[in-house]
Short mmCIF file of C-alpha atoms in Angstrom, two decimals:
data_model
loop_
_atom_site.label_atom_id
_atom_site.label_comp_id
_atom_site.label_asym_id
_atom_site.label_seq_id
_atom_site.Cartn_x
_atom_site.Cartn_y
_atom_site.Cartn_z
CA ILE W 1 109.09 -102.90 157.55
CA TYR W 2 105.80 -101.27 157.20
CA PHE W 3 105.12 -98.75 154.31
CA GLU W 4 102.36 -96.27 154.93
CA TYR W 5 101.85 -94.83 151.39
CA ASN W 6 98.78 -92.70 152.31
CA ARG W 7 100.30 -91.02 155.31
CA ALA W 8 103.00 -88.80 153.93
CA HIS W 9 105.34 -91.61 152.77
CA MET W 10 106.12 -92.88 156.25
CA VAL W 11 108.08 -96.21 156.44
CA ASN W 12 108.38 -97.90 160.03
CA PHE W 13 111.01 -100.42 160.88
CA ARG W 14 110.18 -102.83 163.70
CA TYR W 15 113.18 -104.38 165.31
CA PRO W 16 113.31 -107.80 167.04
CA ASP W 17 113.52 -106.11 170.48
CA GLY W 18 110.08 -104.42 169.80
CA ASN W 19 111.49 -100.88 169.13
CA PHE W 20 110.26 -98.91 166.06
CA ALA W 21 111.96 -96.26 163.88
CA MET W 22 110.21 -94.03 161.61
CA HIS W 23 111.69 -92.92 158.31
CA ASN W 24 110.61 -91.30 154.96
CA PHE W 25 110.31 -93.19 151.62
CA ASN W 26 109.48 -92.16 148.04
CA VAL W 27 108.83 -94.19 144.94
CA ASP W 28 109.35 -93.65 141.27
CA VAL W 29 106.54 -95.76 140.07
CA PRO W 30 107.46 -95.93 136.29
CA ASP W 31 111.18 -96.74 136.92
CA HIS W 32 110.45 -98.92 140.00
CA ARG W 33 112.80 -96.96 142.24
CA LEU W 34 112.61 -96.85 145.96
CA PHE W 35 114.43 -94.19 148.21
CA MET W 36 114.40 -94.14 152.01
CA SER W 37 115.70 -91.48 154.11
CA GLN W 38 116.69 -91.33 157.74
CA THR W 39 114.38 -88.59 158.63
CA TRP W 40 110.66 -88.64 158.05
CA LEU W 41 109.39 -85.67 155.88
CA ARG W 42 112.85 -85.20 154.57
CA PRO W 43 112.86 -86.94 151.19
CA GLY W 44 116.03 -88.43 150.08
CA SER W 45 118.17 -91.55 149.67
CA ASP W 46 120.53 -91.34 152.62
CA LEU W 47 119.20 -94.64 154.14
CA PHE W 48 118.39 -96.84 151.01
CA ASN W 49 118.62 -96.40 147.21
CA GLY W 50 117.38 -99.22 144.86
CA THR W 51 114.56 -100.78 143.15
CA TRP W 52 111.37 -102.50 143.96
CA ALA W 53 109.30 -105.41 142.30
CA ARG W 54 105.93 -106.63 143.54
CA ASN W 55 104.39 -109.98 142.73
CA GLY W 56 101.12 -110.57 144.45
CA ASP W 57 101.94 -110.30 148.29
CA MET W 58 105.51 -110.34 147.79
CA LEU W 59 107.69 -107.23 147.65
CA THR W 60 111.51 -107.51 146.65
CA ILE W 61 113.62 -104.58 147.13
CA THR W 62 117.17 -104.52 145.95
CA GLY W 63 119.70 -101.80 146.33
CA THR W 64 122.37 -100.28 148.76
CA TRP W 65 121.60 -99.78 152.36
CA ASP W 66 123.63 -97.17 154.12
CA LYS W 67 126.50 -98.69 156.28
CA ILE W 68 125.63 -102.27 155.07
CA GLY W 69 126.05 -102.15 151.29
CA PRO W 70 124.13 -104.08 148.72
CA VAL W 71 121.02 -105.98 149.84
CA THR W 72 117.98 -107.83 148.60
CA LEU W 73 115.00 -108.13 150.82
CA THR W 74 111.97 -110.02 149.92
CA LEU W 75 109.08 -109.06 152.14
CA LYS W 76 105.61 -110.88 152.39
CA ARG W 77 102.58 -108.83 152.90
CA LYS W 78 100.91 -109.23 156.29
CA LYS W 79 97.05 -109.07 156.29
CA MET W 80 96.14 -106.30 158.54
CA ARG W 81 92.65 -106.43 160.31
CA VAL W 82 90.89 -103.20 159.83
CA LYS W 83 88.39 -102.36 162.61
CA ASP W 84 85.95 -100.91 160.22
CA HIS W 85 86.18 -103.58 157.58
CA GLU W 86 85.90 -106.86 159.72
#
């Protein structure tokens, strides 16, 4: 899962088979809420509705995933090489 906060709240899911899917996400920072929608540029919570907590390079999201139910995911930030900042 890759969150692109500065590019119109886009979140990409990369699947084990190499395919990608682009979705929309929004955060409520004060309440630590996270909403993901199926369609990019269509805010909502039809894909995921829950909370987020960050501790250093670790992000934990907890909530309800559409068609799956309650989930807790812990994601580790992957350092990205930036061509202009090597």
